[in-house]
């Protein structure tokens, strides 16, 4: 991001290793639970509703603020990151409710967070990456990745590949 090639290559390797470890752990846990006879069916997808937007906004704000705290942000940056996450979650929910689609809603909400984070960071003298990265935490496709891994590892279905492609598209958006 900041133009240092060695650092960027190191980050790519780090993220790749962490992702591989996460995938291996989830698949191993799913298979172990299946062999032990534990229920492992992922929760049903909740229908979109106008009444859920305030709760999703609050949850997005808290997730972003907690990520900022875990990243050692200053108290003022934690509050701003929480506002960015809440605003992004609200934008995503509202766009998705209007029928914009999962990937489009995520991309537009992420663009809003990035733009607002850049403007706010200049005014408040907070690094823009603190706001942008923390603010985008609610938009991460964790449940979609879990569903795709479940479909592939437990059900043995190739539909898991398309679900993982949707998760990748959301993450890229």
Coordinates of N, CA and C in Angstrom, one line a residue:
X1 N 0.8 -1.2 0.0 CA 0.0 0.0 0.0 C 0.9 1.2 0.0
X2 N 1.9 1.2 0.8 CA 2.7 2.4 0.9 C 3.9 2.4 -0.1
X3 N 4.1 1.4 -0.9 CA 5.1 1.5 -2.0 C 6.4 0.7 -1.6
X4 N 6.4 0.0 -0.5 CA 7.6 -0.7 -0.2 C 7.5 -2.2 -0.6
X5 N 8.2 -2.6 -1.7 CA 8.0 -3.9 -2.3 C 8.3 -5.1 -1.4
X6 N 9.4 -5.0 -0.6 CA 9.8 -6.0 0.3 C 8.7 -6.2 1.4
X7 N 8.3 -5.1 1.9 CA 7.2 -5.2 3.0 C 5.9 -5.8 2.4
X8 N 5.6 -5.3 1.2 CA 4.4 -5.8 0.5 C 4.5 -7.3 0.3
X9 N 5.6 -7.8 -0.2 CA 5.8 -9.2 -0.4 C 5.7 -10.0 0.9
X10 N 6.3 -9.5 1.9 CA 6.2 -10.1 3.2 C 4.7 -10.2 3.7
X11 N 4.0 -9.1 3.5 CA 2.6 -9.1 3.8 C 1.8 -10.2 3.1
X12 N 2.1 -10.3 1.8 CA 1.4 -11.3 1.0 C 1.6 -12.7 1.5
X13 N 2.9 -13.0 1.8 CA 3.2 -14.3 2.4 C 2.5 -14.5 3.7
X14 N 2.5 -13.5 4.6 CA 1.9 -13.6 5.9 C 0.4 -13.8 5.8
X15 N -0.3 -13.1 4.9 CA -1.7 -13.2 4.7 C -2.0 -14.6 4.1
X16 N -1.2 -15.1 3.2 CA -1.4 -16.4 2.6 C -1.3 -17.5 3.6
X17 N -0.3 -17.4 4.5 CA -0.1 -18.4 5.5 C -1.2 -18.4 6.6
X18 N -1.6 -17.2 6.9 CA -2.7 -17.1 7.9 C -4.0 -17.6 7.3
X19 N -4.3 -17.3 6.1 CA -5.5 -17.8 5.4 C -5.4 -19.3 5.3
X20 N -4.3 -19.9 4.9 CA -4.2 -21.3 4.8 C -4.4 -22.0 6.1
X21 N -3.8 -21.4 7.2 CA -4.0 -22.0 8.5 C -5.5 -21.9 9.0
X22 N -6.1 -20.8 8.7 CA -7.5 -20.6 9.0 C -8.4 -21.6 8.3
X23 N -8.2 -21.8 7.0 CA -9.0 -22.7 6.2 C -8.7 -24.2 6.7
X24 N -7.5 -24.5 7.0 CA -7.2 -25.9 7.5 C -7.8 -26.1 8.8
X25 N -7.8 -25.1 9.7 CA -8.4 -25.3 11.0 C -9.9 -25.4 10.9
X26 N -10.6 -24.6 10.1 CA -12.1 -24.7 10.0 C -12.4 -26.1 9.4
X27 N -11.8 -26.5 8.3 CA -12.1 -27.8 7.7 C -11.8 -28.9 8.6
X28 N -10.7 -28.9 9.4 CA -10.4 -29.9 10.4 C -11.5 -30.0 11.4
X29 N -11.9 -28.8 11.9 CA -12.9 -28.7 13.0 C -14.3 -29.3 12.5
X30 N -14.6 -28.9 11.2 CA -15.9 -29.4 10.7 C -15.9 -30.9 10.5
X31 N -14.8 -31.4 10.0 CA -14.7 -32.9 9.8 C -14.7 -33.6 11.2
X32 N -14.0 -33.1 12.2 CA -13.9 -33.7 13.5 C -15.3 -33.6 14.1
X33 N -16.0 -32.5 14.0 CA -17.3 -32.4 14.6 C -18.3 -33.4 13.9
X34 N -18.1 -33.6 12.6 CA -19.0 -34.5 11.9 C -18.7 -35.9 12.3
X35 N -17.5 -36.3 12.6 CA -17.2 -37.6 13.0 C -17.6 -37.9 14.4
X36 N -17.7 -36.8 15.2 CA -18.2 -37.0 16.6 C -19.7 -36.9 16.7
X37 N -20.3 -36.7 15.6 CA -21.8 -36.6 15.5 C -22.4 -35.3 16.0
X38 N -21.6 -34.2 16.0 CA -22.1 -32.9 16.5 C -22.8 -32.3 15.3
X39 N -23.8 -31.5 15.6 CA -24.5 -30.7 14.5 C -23.6 -29.7 14.0
X40 N -23.5 -29.6 12.7 CA -22.6 -28.6 12.0 C -23.2 -27.8 10.9
X41 N -24.5 -27.8 10.8 CA -25.2 -27.1 9.8 C -25.1 -25.6 10.0
X42 N -24.6 -24.9 9.1 CA -24.5 -23.4 9.3 C -25.9 -22.8 9.4
X43 N -26.0 -21.7 10.1 CA -27.2 -21.0 10.3 C -27.9 -20.5 9.0
X44 N -29.2 -20.4 9.0 CA -29.9 -20.0 7.9 C -29.6 -18.5 7.6
X45 N -29.6 -18.2 6.3 CA -29.4 -16.8 5.9 C -30.6 -16.0 6.3
X46 N -30.4 -14.9 7.1 CA -31.5 -14.0 7.5 C -32.0 -13.2 6.4
X47 N -33.3 -13.0 6.3 CA -33.8 -12.2 5.3 C -33.6 -10.7 5.6
X48 N -33.4 -9.9 4.6 CA -33.2 -8.5 4.7 C -34.4 -7.8 5.3
X49 N -34.2 -6.8 6.2 CA -35.3 -6.2 6.8 C -34.9 -4.8 7.2
X50 N -35.8 -3.8 7.0 CA -35.5 -2.4 7.4 C -35.3 -2.3 8.9
X51 N -35.9 -3.2 9.7 CA -35.8 -3.2 11.1 C -34.5 -3.7 11.6
X52 N -33.7 -4.4 10.8 CA -32.4 -4.9 11.2 C -31.3 -3.9 11.0
X53 N -31.5 -2.8 10.3 CA -30.5 -1.9 10.0 C -29.9 -1.2 11.2
X54 N -30.7 -0.8 12.2 CA -30.0 -0.2 13.4 C -29.1 -1.2 14.2
X55 N -29.6 -2.4 14.3 CA -28.8 -3.5 14.9 C -27.5 -3.7 14.1
X56 N -27.6 -3.8 12.8 CA -26.4 -4.1 12.0 C -25.5 -2.9 12.1
X57 N -26.0 -1.7 12.1 CA -25.2 -0.5 12.3 C -24.4 -0.5 13.6
X58 N -25.1 -0.8 14.7 CA -24.5 -0.9 16.0 C -23.4 -2.0 16.0
X59 N -23.7 -3.2 15.5 CA -22.8 -4.3 15.4 C -21.6 -4.0 14.6
X60 N -21.8 -3.3 13.5 CA -20.6 -2.9 12.6 C -19.7 -1.9 13.3
X61 N -20.4 -1.0 14.0 CA -19.6 0.0 14.8 C -18.7 -0.6 15.9
X62 N -19.4 -1.6 16.6 CA -18.6 -2.3 17.7 C -17.5 -3.1 17.1
X63 N -17.8 -3.8 16.0 CA -16.7 -4.7 15.4 C -15.5 -3.8 15.0
X64 N -15.8 -2.7 14.4 CA -14.7 -1.8 13.9 C -14.0 -1.2 15.1
X65 N -14.7 -0.8 16.1 CA -14.0 -0.2 17.3 C -13.2 -1.3 18.0
X66 N -13.7 -2.5 18.1 CA -12.9 -3.5 18.7 C -11.7 -3.9 17.9
X67 N -11.8 -3.9 16.6 CA -10.6 -4.1 15.8 C -9.6 -3.0 15.9
X68 N -10.1 -1.8 16.0 CA -9.1 -0.7 16.2 C -8.4 -0.8 17.6
X69 N -9.2 -1.2 18.6 CA -8.5 -1.4 19.9 C -7.5 -2.5 19.8
X70 N -7.8 -3.6 19.1 CA -6.9 -4.7 19.0 C -5.6 -4.3 18.2
X71 N -5.8 -3.3 17.3 CA -4.7 -2.8 16.5 C -3.9 -1.7 17.2
X72 N -4.2 -1.4 18.5 CA -3.5 -0.4 19.3 C -3.8 1.0 18.8
X73 N -5.0 1.3 18.3 CA -5.3 2.7 17.9 C -5.5 3.6 19.1
X74 N -5.4 4.8 18.9 CA -5.6 5.8 20.0 C -7.1 5.8 20.3
X75 N -7.5 6.3 21.5 CA -8.9 6.4 21.8 C -9.7 7.2 20.8
X76 N -9.2 8.3 20.4 CA -9.9 9.1 19.4 C -10.1 8.3 18.1
X77 N -9.0 7.6 17.6 CA -9.1 6.8 16.4 C -10.1 5.7 16.5
X78 N -10.2 5.1 17.7 CA -11.1 4.0 18.0 C -12.6 4.5 17.8
X79 N -12.9 5.7 18.3 CA -14.2 6.2 18.1 C -14.5 6.5 16.6
X80 N -13.6 7.1 15.9 CA -13.7 7.4 14.5 C -13.9 6.1 13.7
X81 N -13.1 5.1 14.0 CA -13.2 3.8 13.3 C -14.5 3.2 13.6
X82 N -15.0 3.3 14.8 CA -16.4 2.8 15.1 C -17.5 3.5 14.3
X83 N -17.3 4.8 14.2 CA -18.3 5.5 13.3 C -18.2 5.1 11.9
X84 N -17.0 4.9 11.4 CA -16.8 4.5 10.0 C -17.4 3.1 9.8
X85 N -17.2 2.2 10.7 CA -17.7 0.8 10.6 C -19.2 0.8 10.7
X86 N -19.8 1.6 11.6 CA -21.2 1.7 11.7 C -21.8 2.3 10.4
X87 N -21.2 3.4 9.9 CA -21.7 4.0 8.6 C -21.6 3.0 7.5
X88 N -20.5 2.3 7.4 CA -20.3 1.3 6.3 C -21.3 0.2 6.4
X89 N -21.6 -0.3 7.6 CA -22.6 -1.4 7.8 C -24.0 -0.9 7.5
X90 N -24.3 0.4 7.8 CA -25.6 0.9 7.5 C -25.7 1.1 6.0
X91 N -24.7 1.6 5.3 CA -24.7 1.7 3.9 C -24.9 0.4 3.2
X92 N -24.1 -0.6 3.6 CA -24.3 -1.9 3.0 C -25.7 -2.5 3.2
X93 N -26.2 -2.4 4.4 CA -27.5 -2.9 4.7 C -28.6 -2.2 3.9
X94 N -28.5 -0.9 3.8 CA -29.5 -0.1 3.0 C -29.4 -0.5 1.5
X95 N -28.2 -0.6 1.0 CA -28.0 -0.9 -0.4 C -28.5 -2.3 -0.7
X96 N -28.2 -3.2 0.2 CA -28.6 -4.6 0.0 C -30.1 -4.7 0.0
X97 N -30.7 -4.0 0.9 CA -32.2 -4.0 1.0 C -32.9 -3.5 -0.2
X98 N -32.2 -2.5 -0.9 CA -32.8 -2.0 -2.2 C -32.6 -2.9 -3.3
X99 N -31.8 -4.0 -3.1 CA -31.6 -5.0 -4.2 C -30.3 -4.8 -5.0
X100 N -29.4 -4.1 -4.4 CA -28.1 -3.8 -5.1 C -27.3 -5.1 -5.3
X101 N -27.5 -6.1 -4.5 CA -26.7 -7.3 -4.6 C -25.5 -7.3 -3.5
X102 N -25.0 -8.5 -3.2 CA -24.0 -8.6 -2.2 C -22.7 -7.9 -2.5
X103 N -22.2 -8.2 -3.7 CA -20.9 -7.7 -4.1 C -21.0 -6.2 -4.4
X104 N -22.0 -5.7 -5.0 CA -22.2 -4.3 -5.3 C -22.4 -3.5 -4.0
X105 N -23.2 -4.0 -3.1 CA -23.4 -3.3 -1.8 C -22.1 -3.2 -1.0
X106 N -21.3 -4.3 -1.0 CA -20.0 -4.3 -0.3 C -19.0 -3.3 -0.9
X107 N -19.0 -3.3 -2.2 CA -18.1 -2.4 -2.9 C -18.4 -0.9 -2.7
X108 N -19.7 -0.6 -2.8 CA -20.1 0.8 -2.6 C -19.9 1.2 -1.2
X109 N -20.2 0.3 -0.2 CA -20.0 0.7 1.2 C -18.5 0.8 1.5
X110 N -17.7 0.0 0.9 CA -16.2 0.1 1.1 C -15.7 1.4 0.5
X111 N -16.2 1.8 -0.6 CA -15.8 3.0 -1.3 C -16.1 4.2 -0.4
X112 N -17.3 4.2 0.2 CA -17.8 5.2 1.1 C -16.9 5.3 2.3
X113 N -16.5 4.2 2.9 CA -15.6 4.2 4.1 C -14.3 4.7 3.7
X114 N -13.7 4.3 2.6 CA -12.4 4.8 2.1 C -12.4 6.3 1.9
X115 N -13.4 6.8 1.2 CA -13.5 8.2 0.9 C -13.7 9.0 2.1
X116 N -14.7 8.6 3.0 CA -14.9 9.4 4.2 C -13.7 9.3 5.1
X117 N -13.1 8.1 5.2 CA -11.9 7.9 6.0 C -10.8 8.9 5.6
X118 N -10.6 9.0 4.3 CA -9.5 9.9 3.8 C -9.8 11.4 4.2
X119 N -11.0 11.8 4.0 CA -11.4 13.2 4.4 C -11.3 13.4 5.9
X120 N -11.9 12.5 6.6 CA -11.9 12.7 8.1 C -10.4 12.6 8.7
X121 N -9.6 11.7 8.1 CA -8.3 11.6 8.6 C -7.4 12.9 8.4
X122 N -7.7 13.6 7.3 CA -6.9 14.8 7.1 C -7.4 15.9 8.1
X123 N -8.7 15.9 8.4 CA -9.2 16.9 9.3 C -8.8 16.7 10.8
X124 N -8.8 15.4 11.2 CA -8.5 15.0 12.6 C -7.1 14.6 12.8
X125 N -6.3 14.5 11.7 CA -4.9 14.1 11.8 C -4.7 12.7 12.4
X126 N -5.5 11.8 11.8 CA -5.5 10.4 12.2 C -5.0 9.6 10.9
X127 N -4.2 8.6 11.0 CA -3.8 7.9 9.8 C -5.0 7.3 9.1
X128 N -5.1 7.5 7.8 CA -6.3 7.1 7.0 C -6.4 5.5 7.1
X129 N -5.3 4.8 7.1 CA -5.4 3.3 7.2 C -6.1 2.8 8.4
X130 N -5.9 3.6 9.5 CA -6.6 3.2 10.8 C -8.1 3.2 10.6
X131 N -8.6 4.3 10.0 CA -10.0 4.4 9.8 C -10.5 3.4 8.7
X132 N -9.8 3.4 7.6 CA -10.3 2.5 6.5 C -10.3 1.1 6.8
X133 N -9.2 0.6 7.3 CA -9.0 -0.9 7.6 C -10.0 -1.3 8.7
X134 N -10.0 -0.5 9.8 CA -11.0 -0.8 10.9 C -12.4 -0.7 10.4
X135 N -12.7 0.3 9.6 CA -14.1 0.5 9.2 C -14.6 -0.5 8.3
X136 N -13.7 -1.2 7.6 CA -14.2 -2.3 6.6 C -14.3 -3.6 7.3
X137 N -14.0 -3.8 8.5 CA -14.2 -5.1 9.2 C -15.6 -5.6 9.1
X138 N -16.6 -4.8 9.3 CA -18.0 -5.4 9.2 C -18.3 -5.9 7.8
X139 N -17.6 -5.5 6.8 CA -17.9 -5.9 5.4 C -17.2 -7.2 5.0
X140 N -16.3 -7.8 5.9 CA -15.6 -9.0 5.5 C -16.5 -10.2 5.4
X141 N -16.3 -11.1 4.4 CA -17.2 -12.1 4.1 C -17.0 -13.4 4.9
X142 N -16.9 -13.3 6.3 CA -16.6 -14.5 7.1 C -17.6 -15.6 7.0
X143 N -18.9 -15.3 7.1 CA -19.9 -16.3 7.0 C -20.0 -16.9 5.7
X144 N -19.7 -16.2 4.6 CA -19.7 -16.7 3.3 C -18.6 -17.7 3.1
X145 N -17.4 -17.4 3.6 CA -16.3 -18.3 3.6 C -16.6 -19.6 4.3
X146 N -17.2 -19.4 5.5 CA -17.5 -20.6 6.3 C -18.5 -21.5 5.6
X147 N -19.5 -20.9 4.9 CA -20.5 -21.6 4.2 C -19.9 -22.4 3.0
X148 N -18.9 -21.7 2.3 CA -18.3 -22.4 1.2 C -17.4 -23.5 1.7
X149 N -16.7 -23.4 2.8 CA -15.9 -24.5 3.3 C -16.8 -25.6 3.8
X150 N -17.9 -25.3 4.4 CA -18.8 -26.3 4.9 C -19.4 -27.1 3.7
X151 N -19.8 -26.4 2.6 CA -20.3 -27.1 1.5 C -19.3 -28.0 0.8
X152 N -18.0 -27.6 0.8 CA -17.0 -28.4 0.2 C -16.5 -29.5 1.1
X153 N -16.2 -29.2 2.4 CA -15.7 -30.2 3.3 C -16.7 -31.2 3.9
X154 N -17.8 -30.7 4.3 CA -18.8 -31.6 4.9 C -19.8 -32.2 3.9
X155 N -20.4 -31.4 3.1 CA -21.3 -31.9 2.1 C -20.7 -32.5 0.9
X156 N -19.4 -32.2 0.6 CA -18.7 -32.7 -0.5 C -19.3 -32.2 -1.8
X157 N -19.8 -31.0 -1.8 CA -20.4 -30.4 -3.0 C -19.5 -29.4 -3.6
X158 N -19.6 -29.4 -4.9 CA -18.8 -28.4 -5.7 C -19.4 -27.0 -5.7
X159 N -20.6 -26.9 -5.1 CA -21.2 -25.5 -5.0 C -20.4 -24.7 -4.0
X160 N -19.6 -25.3 -3.2 CA -18.7 -24.6 -2.3 C -17.7 -23.7 -3.0
X161 N -17.3 -24.1 -4.2 CA -16.4 -23.3 -5.0 C -17.0 -22.0 -5.4
X162 N -18.3 -22.1 -5.8 CA -19.0 -20.8 -6.2 C -19.2 -20.0 -5.0
X163 N -19.5 -20.6 -3.9 CA -19.7 -19.8 -2.7 C -18.4 -19.1 -2.3
X164 N -17.3 -19.8 -2.4 CA -16.0 -19.2 -2.1 C -15.6 -18.1 -3.1
X165 N -16.1 -18.3 -4.3 CA -15.8 -17.2 -5.3 C -16.6 -16.0 -5.0
X166 N -17.8 -16.1 -4.5 CA -18.6 -15.0 -4.0 C -17.9 -14.3 -2.9
X167 N -17.4 -15.1 -1.9 CA -16.6 -14.5 -0.8 C -15.4 -13.8 -1.3
X168 N -14.7 -14.3 -2.3 CA -13.5 -13.6 -2.8 C -14.0 -12.3 -3.5
X169 N -15.0 -12.3 -4.2 CA -15.5 -11.1 -4.9 C -15.9 -10.1 -3.9
X170 N -16.6 -10.5 -2.8 CA -16.9 -9.5 -1.7 C -15.7 -8.9 -1.1
X171 N -14.7 -9.8 -0.8 CA -13.4 -9.3 -0.2 C -12.7 -8.4 -1.2
X172 N -12.7 -8.7 -2.4 CA -12.0 -7.7 -3.4 C -12.8 -6.4 -3.5
X173 N -14.1 -6.5 -3.5 CA -14.9 -5.3 -3.6 C -14.6 -4.4 -2.4

